Amino acid sequence: MIRLIAGLIGLGFVGILLISMIVNLAEYFGESHAESAEHALHREPEKVGFSFSSPVGKFDRAQLQRGFQVYKEVCAACHGLNLVAFRNLEDLGYNEAEVKAIASQWAIEVPDINPETGEPTTRKALPADRFPDPYPNETAARAANNNALPPDLSLIAKNREGGPHYVHALLTGYQQQPAEVVKRFPEVKTGEGLYYNPYFANLNIAMPPPITSDGQVTYADGTPPTVDQMSKDVSAFLMWAAEPHLESRHRAGWATLIFLIVATILGYLSYRNIWATAKRKVRVTGPLEADSQAKSAAAKAEQGIAG
Amino acid sequence: MAFSWAKPYEPKSNFARWIDTRLPLPRLVYGAVGGGYPVPRNLNYFWNFGVLAGIFLTIQIVTGIVLAMHYYASIDGAFFSVERIMRDVNAGWFLRYAHANGASFFFIVTYIHIFRGLFYGSYKAPREMVWMMGLVIYLLMMATAFMGYVLPWGQMSYWGAQVITGFFSAFPLVGEPLRVWLLGGYAPDQAALTRFFSLHYLLPFVIAAVTVLHIWALHIPGSSNPTGVDVKTEQDTLPFHPFYTAKDGWFAGVVLILFAILLFFWPNSLGHPDNYIPANPLATPAHIVPEWYFWPFYAILRAFTVDFIIPAKLWGVLAMFASILLLFFLPWLDRSPVRSGHYRPIFKRFFWILVADIMLLGACGVMPVEQPWVALSQIATAYYFAHFLIILPLISRFERPLPLPNSISESVLHGETAESAPAGMKGTAAKPTIAAPSAAAE
């Protein structure tokens, strides 16, 4: 009975699925399928050889400092970094005094309350403060940016497919929209206040190209500030901002692996040792064993031998 | 315990005797996972995954309890409390990554454990209750994992909660009120987050309790084995300790190495990047996908696209629930008395088709709703139901199984029975016509 009911239910589901499939396929072949512009033109970010990518990877401190400089001079005007505190910059190799100086000279001040009047005011940032947001609220941010909202960058290297590689590809991917593209896909024509970028999900991004020319930032360490170099540096810095404990994670990983491998080898050897006795020689075999004696008695009885 | 030769617990010291006559906990442990539990001697490595699931449940509970000390279940604060754990709590990144990837590993080992049961017929008499308690654990795991994924209150958390609770609104009449009742509002909000946190903390302990029932039910008939032949004599078994503690122990090391590689070097590879964006009820992500362990079910849900008598969405929801509930009836759908797939030539082929089918469903579940994925998910869903509801009952009727070995020890100890037989009786004493496949000869 249960198998009959089950069979009927099974046939029911299979039938509905068959109908669904026929209907969907008929729909699919019934209409024309022009390739969508996103499908045709969207590009996956190319891999950048970052120093932190591999399991033994570490951040390049000089690169992080350069990236921070790019963030400070190019990105910070519009993009916040509200999960990172100034004190965290010590990870980049700055000493306490330098961090203090960076915080107090930060262009955007930290909201505060006037201790005498209770009126809202601002003050210079301290190392303990997180990076202050460039806009007081979302409405102000949109009003200043043609109704687009510049996202906070604290986690940008983790919340986009491709992570730091995507950030680098996006920063270097701005281009003139190819004329043939406009002819083929008139609907993706880059509108007023938008910029064509094949790495961006819908191809047209509201952010103007932030890094436009070589030498836009002057590096103190003498690295040539090409567009590509600045983009790489700021991508590396943003990876640090998103995952500040990456290096200790890698270190802890190796320590854990070494411990586990040694423990597993010892475990395996003791397993072999314990099972050595069990594989074959676990029981006494021979004619005196109860089993064999019974068989022997049965055989004797069968052949009529007394005993 | 079922076997008469199971060694009884013998207290070794005066203190142990004192305890044993008052609270015989050591006796219980000895009988459950100690020298007092005889286990078939021929188990292969697929039998290690039950213990591994227990290990990962423990990891989840321990890391989860510590994370809960730092987590803050508020729609404004949850996301930032998780980031505070990642940045400012000592080794907080380790706790969170261990918990998130631990959930994935818990599902990996549980899926292998379930497929092992499917192949070796572990659901068959007399182990039906073991199987059903296992399914209850699996359902609880799914609920717990779903609610845990909501807690960071990122984009996928929020929209996942929206989609999954939306299933309930597919039911006629009671659906919408039920959804509102579950969420405590019309959309996921503070009420939903608070109750999900509460239940996410509660359910693992329910899982632990049902696991006790699962193991208790297992210990009545004892463990099954790769030949599927019942234990007959003491020769067929070895005490759990030290033999299987040693085997489970070193193999757990291997799995923990794989876990550590994922956790320390690629901790975000199984997660969705969107969940690092704070939840925004006004911005729907381009593709809402659940975590990987739900992909096959998501594909089943979306395979139904036609309103046939009842709405397509209701078909999808019914099929998704049915896809798991039908497993409760498996012991009665598959009537073949032969347990192990090694001796079932036709069943074996369909088993591997099922494995491939579920992988295909998983792939369909993560892809956008486009052809050819829609058609593939429909074929794969149809096969899933046909396999359990039509094919398995038919196979068990028509299949001619291969001859089984007479006993476990005979299949393991090969020629020794013949060697030890009396003169002139060499080998005639019931030799298996077909040797057990190598996997069974562990």
XYZ file of C-alpha atoms in Angstrom:
749
model
C 0.000 0.000 0.000
C 2.701 2.471 0.999
C 4.636 1.661 -2.169
C 1.531 2.173 -4.281
C 0.863 5.595 -2.742
C 4.535 6.489 -3.064
C 4.538 5.478 -6.711
C 1.495 7.620 -7.423
C 3.005 10.634 -5.648
C 6.208 10.059 -7.583
C 4.364 9.918 -10.890
C 2.469 13.072 -9.889
C 5.669 15.059 -9.261
C 7.297 13.715 -12.406
C 4.191 14.648 -14.422
C 4.064 18.227 -13.117
C 7.788 18.617 -13.789
C 7.329 17.315 -17.310
C 4.559 19.842 -17.935
C 6.710 22.613 -16.422
C 9.629 21.617 -18.599
C 7.622 21.494 -21.804
C 6.024 24.865 -21.068
C 9.388 26.467 -20.225
C 11.148 25.015 -23.238
C 8.309 26.069 -25.536
C 8.572 29.585 -24.101
C 12.314 29.538 -24.487
C 12.310 28.468 -28.116
C 9.259 30.597 -28.876
C 11.023 33.893 -28.234
C 14.190 35.342 -29.653
C 17.252 35.452 -27.420
C 19.373 38.468 -27.996
C 22.438 38.290 -25.792
C 22.155 40.824 -22.987
C 24.662 43.663 -22.902
C 25.895 42.656 -19.427
C 26.454 39.114 -20.616
C 28.341 40.217 -23.701
C 30.438 43.031 -22.250
C 30.913 42.386 -18.545
C 34.493 41.402 -17.720
C 35.802 39.346 -14.839
C 38.664 41.025 -12.962
C 42.155 39.844 -13.912
C 44.224 38.387 -11.082
C 46.797 40.725 -9.593
C 49.866 39.158 -7.973
C 49.278 40.457 -4.446
C 51.823 39.609 -1.769
C 49.107 38.351 0.595
C 47.279 35.978 -1.751
C 49.002 32.678 -1.038
C 48.729 30.746 2.251
C 52.193 32.015 3.222
C 51.326 35.535 2.038
C 52.058 38.660 4.064
C 51.126 42.268 3.543
C 53.808 44.455 2.015
C 54.043 47.251 4.622
C 55.448 49.793 2.154
C 52.621 48.998 -0.259
C 50.011 49.383 2.505
C 51.450 52.799 3.402
C 51.352 53.861 -0.245
C 47.806 52.503 -0.527
C 46.804 54.418 2.572
C 48.224 57.559 1.013
C 46.095 56.961 -2.103
C 43.035 56.382 0.076
C 43.748 59.561 2.026
C 44.395 61.780 -0.985
C 41.935 60.284 -3.516
C 39.181 58.156 -1.977
C 38.589 59.606 1.489
C 36.786 62.688 0.219
C 33.734 60.561 -0.658
C 34.248 57.082 0.844
C 34.229 56.306 4.554
C 36.207 53.594 6.328
C 34.104 53.379 9.443
C 35.224 49.961 10.727
C 38.888 50.991 10.902
C 40.334 53.135 13.694
C 43.364 55.410 13.381
C 45.129 53.290 16.016
C 44.912 50.330 13.595
C 47.335 52.193 11.304
C 50.155 51.046 13.604
C 49.777 47.711 11.737
C 51.011 49.513 8.630
C 54.286 50.318 10.315
C 53.539 53.836 11.580
C 54.631 54.583 15.136
C 52.407 56.016 17.841
C 53.419 59.638 17.200
C 52.843 59.288 13.468
C 49.383 57.809 14.042
C 48.578 60.654 16.402
C 49.668 63.146 13.762
C 47.653 61.411 11.005
C 44.551 61.439 13.204
C 44.835 65.072 14.231
C 45.519 66.232 10.660
C 42.654 64.214 9.120
C 40.629 66.478 6.843
C 37.270 65.380 8.224
C 36.665 66.041 11.877
C 34.873 63.755 14.332
C 31.354 64.738 15.452
C 31.232 65.720 19.098
C 29.166 67.720 21.578
C 30.300 71.038 22.908
C 30.843 70.366 26.625
C 29.607 73.832 27.605
C 26.584 74.377 25.414
C 25.639 70.823 24.442
C 25.489 71.940 20.838
C 26.728 69.460 18.217
C 30.225 70.309 17.096
C 33.306 68.599 15.685
C 36.799 68.028 17.008
C 40.122 66.734 15.734
C 40.346 62.949 15.506
C 42.272 60.922 18.107
C 44.024 57.552 17.507
C 41.140 55.771 19.279
C 38.565 57.184 16.834
C 37.373 55.310 13.815
C 37.738 57.061 10.476
C 34.964 59.670 10.417
C 32.373 59.390 7.644
C 32.735 62.037 4.940
C 28.991 62.774 4.952
C 26.728 63.220 7.971
C 24.071 60.890 6.501
C 22.929 59.069 3.370
C 20.807 61.951 2.097
C 23.771 64.329 2.270
C 25.976 61.768 0.507
C 23.474 61.304 -2.305
C 22.874 65.023 -2.638
C 26.592 65.597 -3.115
C 27.026 62.751 -5.630
C 24.350 63.037 -8.283
C 22.059 60.768 -6.208
C 24.623 57.962 -6.048
C 25.772 56.653 -2.659
C 29.552 56.132 -2.296
C 29.842 52.874 -0.330
C 31.923 52.590 2.809
C 35.224 50.915 1.897
C 35.938 49.014 5.137
C 34.807 45.704 3.660
C 34.864 46.454 -0.051
C 37.696 43.950 -0.603
C 35.487 41.209 0.853
C 31.989 42.148 -0.246
C 32.587 42.210 -3.984
C 33.139 39.118 -6.130
C 36.880 39.063 -6.845
C 37.804 41.153 -3.773
C 40.997 43.228 -4.148
C 41.393 42.003 -7.736
C 38.006 43.530 -8.508
C 38.940 46.836 -6.858
C 42.090 47.023 -8.964
C 40.258 46.047 -12.170
C 37.517 48.601 -11.532
C 39.961 51.430 -10.858
C 41.943 50.713 -14.029
C 38.965 49.638 -16.159
C 37.452 53.004 -17.075
C 37.266 53.500 -20.824
C 35.411 55.266 -23.586
C 32.320 53.268 -24.447
C 33.151 51.572 -27.779
C 30.979 52.976 -30.595
C 30.016 49.531 -31.894
C 28.739 48.670 -28.410
C 26.328 51.590 -28.493
C 25.155 50.472 -31.908
C 24.604 46.897 -30.741
C 23.134 47.677 -27.323
C 21.563 51.121 -27.465
C 20.015 50.544 -24.015
C 23.400 50.548 -22.246
C 24.489 53.883 -23.680
C 26.340 55.613 -20.902
C 24.061 58.299 -19.544
C 24.663 61.747 -18.117
C 26.862 61.556 -15.014
C 27.753 57.890 -15.628
C 31.033 56.318 -16.738
C 31.544 53.180 -18.796
C 33.407 50.417 -16.946
C 33.139 46.796 -18.115
C 34.088 45.464 -14.658
C 31.088 47.088 -13.006
C 27.996 44.879 -12.749
C 25.742 46.917 -15.042
C 28.619 48.433 -17.058
C 27.876 52.069 -16.165
C 29.127 53.376 -12.838
C 28.309 56.685 -11.178
C 31.795 57.148 -9.737
C 33.990 59.370 -11.949
C 37.406 57.806 -12.658
C 39.212 58.511 -9.354
C 42.769 57.724 -10.512
C 43.199 59.445 -13.828
C 46.863 60.103 -14.461
C 50.321 58.911 -13.500
C 51.795 60.975 -10.715
C 48.444 61.906 -9.196
C 49.918 60.990 -5.824
C 53.564 61.619 -4.946
C 55.040 58.599 -3.196
C 57.636 59.271 -0.515
C 59.430 55.970 -1.136
C 60.198 56.738 -4.776
C 57.913 54.103 -6.305
C 56.756 55.394 -9.704
C 53.105 56.367 -9.141
C 51.573 54.924 -12.306
C 47.795 54.501 -12.478
C 48.259 50.732 -12.258
C 50.634 50.994 -9.281
C 48.352 53.349 -7.337
C 45.372 51.084 -8.027
C 47.282 48.028 -6.820
C 48.455 49.825 -3.710
C 45.047 51.059 -2.690
C 43.541 47.610 -3.374
C 46.122 46.050 -1.077
C 45.390 48.689 1.562
C 41.662 47.984 1.327
C 42.317 44.254 1.708
C 44.143 45.065 4.914
C 41.213 47.246 5.999
C 38.776 44.383 5.353
C 40.899 41.612 6.860
C 43.431 43.159 9.249
C 44.282 39.813 10.882
C 45.178 38.074 7.619
C 48.822 37.625 8.579
C 48.158 36.186 12.018
C 45.566 33.922 10.397
C 48.165 32.555 7.997
C 50.711 32.136 10.804
C 48.203 30.407 13.078
C 47.224 28.205 10.141
C 50.738 26.849 9.700
C 51.197 26.268 13.418
C 47.860 24.429 13.550
C 48.692 22.364 10.467
C 52.088 21.307 11.815
C 50.499 20.282 15.108
C 47.670 18.394 13.380
C 49.990 16.612 10.949
C 52.259 15.412 13.763
C 49.260 14.354 15.859
C 47.689 12.557 12.898
C 50.891 10.682 12.076
C 51.186 9.559 15.703
C 47.499 8.626 15.654
C 47.999 6.628 12.479
C 50.975 4.756 13.897
C 49.089 3.841 17.055
C 46.123 2.788 14.908
C 48.412 0.450 12.943
C 49.884 -0.841 16.151
C 46.500 -1.558 17.703
C 45.069 -3.188 14.593
C 48.147 -5.288 13.867
C 46.844 -7.921 16.237
C 43.289 -7.685 14.962
C 43.673 -8.155 11.258
C 44.374 -11.863 11.161
C 45.652 -13.365 14.353
C 42.792 -12.295 16.566
C 41.501 -15.823 17.177
C 43.105 -19.111 17.948
C 42.769 -21.282 14.900
C 43.336 -24.973 14.659
C 41.680 -28.335 15.077
C 41.076 -27.867 18.808
C 38.914 -24.826 18.385
C 35.250 -25.436 19.216
C 34.116 -24.669 15.675
C 36.555 -27.023 14.054
C 35.827 -29.758 16.565
C 32.135 -29.535 15.769
C 32.859 -29.747 12.053
C 35.164 -32.648 12.632
C 32.530 -34.474 14.696
C 29.934 -33.849 12.014
C 32.247 -35.180 9.310
C 33.021 -38.260 11.334
C 29.347 -38.903 11.956
C 28.621 -38.528 8.278
C 31.237 -41.083 7.306
C 30.244 -43.446 10.078
C 33.535 -43.260 11.971
C 33.110 -43.766 15.674
C 34.715 -41.274 18.010
C 23.483 -4.380 24.336
C 22.555 -7.021 21.849
C 25.620 -9.222 21.964
C 26.091 -11.691 24.796
C 29.877 -11.457 24.536
C 29.954 -7.727 25.169
C 32.441 -7.309 27.993
C 30.797 -6.007 31.157
C 32.369 -3.026 32.883
C 34.725 -3.965 35.695
C 35.662 -1.181 38.081
C 39.418 -1.237 38.582
C 39.778 0.674 41.841
C 37.921 1.160 45.076
C 36.931 4.624 43.980
C 35.580 3.298 40.657
C 33.591 0.663 42.568
C 32.265 3.348 44.893
C 31.116 5.442 41.903
C 29.745 2.430 40.049
C 27.338 1.530 42.837
C 26.102 5.111 43.106
C 26.238 6.752 39.660
C 27.270 4.185 37.046
C 28.270 6.783 34.452
C 31.631 5.108 33.681
C 29.679 1.884 33.070
C 27.415 3.723 30.608
C 30.352 5.221 28.718
C 32.200 1.876 28.702
C 29.179 0.179 27.177
C 28.520 2.956 24.667
C 31.936 3.851 23.244
C 34.353 1.766 25.291
C 35.530 -1.820 25.383
C 31.986 -2.967 26.118
C 30.557 -2.172 22.682
C 31.349 -4.890 20.121
C 31.528 -3.489 16.576
C 31.763 -5.437 13.297
C 35.421 -5.876 12.497
C 35.077 -5.063 8.800
C 33.931 -1.414 8.906
C 35.485 0.741 6.190
C 36.309 4.435 6.429
C 32.772 5.491 5.512
C 31.841 4.352 9.022
C 34.007 7.130 10.502
C 31.674 9.936 9.537
C 29.170 9.526 12.362
C 31.868 10.227 14.926
C 33.098 13.108 12.742
C 29.605 14.639 12.742
C 29.713 14.449 16.542
C 33.092 16.205 16.540
C 31.799 19.026 14.351
C 28.653 19.418 16.464
C 30.958 19.875 19.438
C 33.098 22.419 17.564
C 29.957 24.337 16.609
C 28.619 24.400 20.156
C 31.923 25.451 21.724
C 32.730 28.196 19.187
C 29.071 29.269 19.136
C 28.852 29.740 22.883
C 31.935 31.972 22.889
C 30.701 33.931 19.867
C 27.394 34.518 21.639
C 29.324 36.271 24.413
C 30.345 38.949 21.905
C 27.430 38.963 19.489
C 24.645 41.490 19.821
C 21.272 40.511 18.284
C 20.076 43.905 17.147
C 19.210 44.933 13.608
C 21.387 48.038 14.029
C 24.186 46.376 15.927
C 24.432 42.746 14.771
C 26.528 43.390 11.670
C 28.934 45.638 13.549
C 29.180 43.282 16.520
C 30.265 40.565 14.084
C 32.881 42.928 12.632
C 34.003 43.783 16.153
C 34.487 40.053 16.745
C 36.553 39.906 13.538
C 38.707 42.909 14.411
C 38.864 43.594 18.129
C 38.030 40.390 20.015
C 41.118 38.291 20.755
C 41.186 35.475 18.190
C 37.640 36.504 17.302
C 38.348 35.976 13.605
C 39.323 32.395 14.454
C 36.113 31.765 16.379
C 33.906 33.168 13.664
C 35.672 31.502 10.743
C 35.768 28.203 12.660
C 32.030 28.499 13.295
C 31.086 29.467 9.730
C 33.328 26.876 8.054
C 32.552 24.385 10.813
C 28.925 24.515 9.686
C 30.027 23.629 6.159
C 32.157 20.745 7.402
C 29.334 19.561 9.649
C 27.179 19.301 6.526
C 29.936 17.680 4.436
C 30.517 14.889 6.938
C 26.778 14.510 7.548
C 26.079 14.195 3.824
C 28.765 11.502 3.489
C 27.246 9.797 6.544
C 23.758 9.883 4.953
C 24.978 8.595 1.574
C 26.857 5.815 3.353
C 23.544 4.846 4.969
C 21.808 4.946 1.591
C 24.402 2.742 -0.123
C 24.819 0.165 2.622
C 21.104 -0.038 3.415
C 21.653 1.130 6.980
C 18.028 2.278 7.106
C 16.723 -1.278 6.843
C 15.354 -3.408 9.656
C 16.206 -3.475 12.471
C 17.703 0.054 12.195
C 14.669 2.067 11.027
C 14.597 4.179 14.186
C 18.325 4.929 13.880
C 17.645 6.216 10.365
C 14.639 8.288 11.396
C 16.388 9.862 14.380
C 19.185 10.726 11.953
C 16.712 12.454 9.657
C 15.320 14.425 12.590
C 18.875 15.560 13.364
C 19.320 16.549 9.731
C 16.111 18.632 9.743
C 17.198 20.337 12.968
C 20.610 21.022 11.430
C 18.988 22.704 8.449
C 16.839 24.909 10.658
C 19.808 25.790 12.865
C 22.090 26.560 9.917
C 19.471 28.763 8.287
C 18.878 30.781 11.448
C 22.604 31.045 12.100
C 23.131 32.496 8.639
C 20.590 35.226 9.422
C 22.399 36.395 12.560
C 25.165 38.564 10.988
C 22.322 40.556 9.394
C 24.124 41.022 6.101
C 22.415 41.277 2.741
C 22.156 37.496 2.186
C 21.074 36.998 5.804
C 18.201 39.388 5.355
C 17.082 38.298 1.904
C 17.586 34.630 2.697
C 15.269 35.062 5.675
C 12.802 36.870 3.442
C 12.815 34.064 0.830
C 12.778 31.096 3.225
C 10.011 32.412 5.447
C 8.211 33.284 2.206
C 7.842 29.525 1.568
C 5.203 29.369 4.239
C 3.046 31.978 2.549
C 2.595 29.495 -0.333
C 0.129 27.496 1.728
C -3.471 28.534 1.092
C -5.396 30.376 3.847
C -2.992 29.756 6.756
C 0.146 30.624 4.770
C 0.401 34.386 5.172
C -0.695 34.491 8.841
C 1.763 31.659 9.496
C 4.598 33.615 7.907
C 3.764 36.733 9.897
C 3.565 34.654 13.063
C 6.948 33.048 12.400
C 8.645 36.355 11.661
C 6.834 38.363 14.306
C 6.100 40.989 11.640
C 5.475 41.486 7.959
C 9.128 41.397 7.010
C 12.316 40.233 8.748
C 12.955 42.755 11.507
C 14.088 42.993 15.112
C 11.480 40.465 16.278
C 12.663 37.915 13.722
C 16.343 38.453 14.529
C 15.815 38.083 18.279
C 13.838 34.859 17.970
C 16.252 33.403 15.414
C 19.103 34.054 17.830
C 17.189 32.433 20.665
C 16.356 29.354 18.569
C 19.818 29.194 17.052
C 21.183 28.881 20.581
C 18.560 26.326 21.599
C 18.468 23.913 18.646
C 22.066 22.619 18.842
C 21.275 21.248 22.281
C 18.152 19.610 20.865
C 20.399 18.120 18.165
C 22.715 16.821 20.876
C 19.728 15.248 22.663
C 18.399 13.595 19.493
C 21.946 12.382 18.808
C 21.775 10.522 22.124
C 18.562 8.847 20.905
C 20.223 8.110 17.539
C 23.141 6.372 19.240
C 20.906 4.631 21.753
C 18.782 3.221 18.925
C 21.984 2.199 17.123
C 23.260 0.272 20.113
C 20.217 -2.007 20.221
C 21.097 -3.942 17.030
C 24.704 -2.661 16.914
C 26.443 -1.076 13.938
C 25.831 -2.369 10.441
C 28.812 -3.195 8.223
C 29.896 -3.124 4.568
C 28.698 -6.663 3.849
C 25.317 -5.952 5.414
C 25.474 -9.448 6.926
C 24.387 -9.653 10.561
C 26.950 -10.197 13.275
C 26.814 -13.872 14.189
C 29.680 -14.668 16.517
C 32.247 -12.934 18.626
C 34.758 -13.449 15.810
C 32.779 -10.972 13.755
C 33.355 -8.102 16.158
C 36.030 -6.072 17.855
C 35.539 -3.934 20.943
C 34.948 -0.258 20.062
C 37.822 0.720 22.300
C 40.699 0.567 21.455
C 40.108 -0.547 17.857
C 37.624 1.997 16.605
C 38.689 4.815 18.895
C 42.124 4.464 17.275
C 40.693 4.349 13.769
C 38.298 7.265 14.370
C 41.044 9.176 16.131
C 43.620 9.278 13.388
C 41.029 9.799 10.675
C 39.555 12.735 12.594
C 43.059 14.192 12.364
C 42.934 13.951 8.561
C 39.564 15.709 8.390
C 40.674 18.388 10.864
C 43.697 19.054 8.617
C 41.343 19.700 5.689
C 39.181 21.861 7.962
C 42.222 23.872 9.077
C 43.319 24.442 5.469
C 39.917 25.893 4.606
C 39.562 27.855 7.851
C 42.991 29.490 7.889
C 43.712 29.979 4.184
C 40.369 30.259 2.333
C 37.861 31.103 5.063
C 35.472 33.035 2.822
C 35.480 30.709 -0.170
C 32.201 28.995 0.770
C 30.432 32.197 1.810
C 28.709 34.776 -0.336
C 30.476 38.173 -0.627
C 27.149 40.006 -0.297
C 26.905 38.963 3.326
C 29.677 41.453 4.112
C 27.245 44.224 3.122
C 24.927 45.281 5.981
C 21.284 44.254 5.447
C 19.337 46.747 3.407
C 15.592 46.098 3.047
C 15.469 48.560 0.131
C 18.133 46.912 -2.065
C 17.475 43.382 -3.322
C 20.669 41.511 -4.307
C 20.901 40.472 -7.973
C 20.988 36.763 -7.101
C 19.663 35.497 -3.803
C 21.257 32.125 -3.150
C 21.354 30.062 0.032
C 24.477 28.444 1.435
C 25.864 25.516 -0.632
C 24.310 22.815 1.545
C 20.835 23.995 0.558
C 21.438 24.320 -3.189
C 19.829 20.974 -4.189
C 16.667 21.867 -2.285
C 16.620 25.360 -3.749
C 16.771 23.777 -7.215
C 13.820 21.496 -6.379
C 11.865 24.510 -5.124
C 12.427 26.459 -8.323
C 11.905 23.540 -10.729
C 8.113 23.866 -10.530
C 7.092 26.713 -12.806
C 3.545 25.959 -13.910
C 0.313 26.608 -12.004
C -1.270 23.179 -12.383
C -4.399 22.996 -10.175
C -2.407 24.629 -7.365
C 0.091 27.499 -7.791
C 3.606 26.638 -8.974
C 5.097 28.085 -5.769
C 3.027 25.701 -3.660
C 4.154 22.758 -5.805
C 7.741 23.835 -5.255
C 7.340 24.154 -1.502
C 5.490 20.832 -1.244
C 8.151 19.112 -3.353
C 10.931 20.601 -1.263
C 9.406 19.371 1.997
C 8.508 16.040 0.347
C 12.077 15.537 -0.850
C 13.200 15.125 2.761
C 10.048 13.667 4.288
C 10.031 10.779 1.803
C 13.310 9.616 3.320
C 11.366 8.714 6.478
C 9.528 6.078 4.425
C 12.671 4.681 2.831
C 12.788 1.521 4.988
C 9.391 0.556 3.550
C 10.019 1.731 0.006
C 13.129 -0.409 -0.445
C 12.010 -3.929 0.398
C 15.154 -5.752 -0.645
C 16.334 -7.813 2.332
C 19.927 -7.381 1.156
C 21.403 -4.346 2.884
C 24.720 -3.678 1.225
C 24.827 -2.153 -2.240
C 27.866 -4.293 -2.975
C 25.594 -7.280 -3.519
C 22.890 -5.399 -5.433
C 24.060 -4.923 -9.034
C 21.089 -2.870 -10.272
C 20.633 -0.843 -7.096
C 24.316 0.047 -7.201
C 24.004 1.684 -10.621
C 20.963 3.700 -9.646
C 22.669 4.754 -6.415
C 25.477 6.394 -8.365
C 22.968 8.016 -10.719
C 21.291 9.462 -7.608
C 24.600 10.854 -6.347
C 25.253 12.505 -9.723
C 21.650 13.717 -9.811
C 21.937 15.463 -6.432
C 25.222 17.084 -7.516
C 23.459 18.338 -10.644
C 20.619 19.683 -8.479
C 23.228 21.518 -6.420
C 24.698 23.097 -9.533
C 21.211 24.117 -10.724
C 20.457 25.604 -7.290
C 23.283 28.128 -7.484
C 22.749 29.137 -11.129
C 20.344 31.918 -12.121
C 16.899 30.926 -13.381
C 17.829 30.595 -17.061
C 17.826 27.840 -19.630
C 19.388 25.308 -19.754
C 19.538 25.267 -15.937
C 15.758 25.338 -15.574
C 15.285 22.270 -17.778
C 18.190 20.491 -16.095
C 16.777 21.175 -12.646
C 13.407 19.824 -13.797
C 14.953 16.596 -15.123
C 17.094 16.205 -12.007
C 14.142 16.858 -9.672
C 12.015 14.354 -11.584
C 14.759 11.753 -11.235
C 15.109 12.469 -7.509
C 11.463 11.670 -6.856
C 11.375 8.815 -9.353
C 14.431 7.259 -7.728
C 12.943 7.011 -4.261
C 9.258 6.637 -5.037
C 9.258 4.490 -8.185
C 12.658 2.992 -9.035
C 13.716 1.755 -5.581
C 10.465 -0.156 -4.906
C 10.669 -1.712 -8.381
C 14.330 -2.703 -8.068
C 13.706 -4.412 -4.785
C 11.025 -6.463 -6.491
C 12.952 -7.571 -9.583
C 16.634 -7.466 -8.690
C 18.581 -10.714 -8.175
C 21.212 -9.965 -5.552
C 24.668 -11.544 -5.616
C 25.388 -14.293 -3.072
C 26.286 -12.936 0.343
C 29.204 -14.133 2.449
C 28.179 -16.432 5.270
C 29.600 -14.250 7.951
C 31.613 -11.126 8.524
C 34.672 -12.976 9.754
C 34.609 -15.209 6.692
C 34.615 -12.172 4.417
C 37.476 -10.608 6.346
C 39.655 -13.516 7.371
C 39.619 -14.988 3.871
C 41.232 -18.400 3.825
C 41.576 -18.981 7.540
C 38.326 -20.863 7.899
C 39.419 -23.269 5.228
C 42.894 -23.562 6.723
C 41.541 -24.420 10.114
C 38.933 -26.889 8.856
C 39.498 -30.574 9.657
C 41.488 -32.667 7.242
C 39.589 -33.649 4.162
C 36.999 -30.910 4.685
C 39.187 -28.225 3.184
C 37.167 -25.360 1.918
C 33.877 -27.207 1.537
C 32.579 -25.579 4.664
C 30.530 -22.870 2.996
C 32.917 -20.689 1.076
C 31.369 -17.570 -0.424
C 30.958 -18.003 -4.156
C 31.867 -14.406 -4.733
C 34.500 -12.736 -2.645
C 33.462 -9.530 -0.980
C 34.646 -6.465 -2.914
C 37.831 -4.938 -1.695
C 36.109 -2.078 0.111
C 34.420 -4.579 2.367
C 37.665 -6.320 3.161
C 39.020 -3.456 5.261
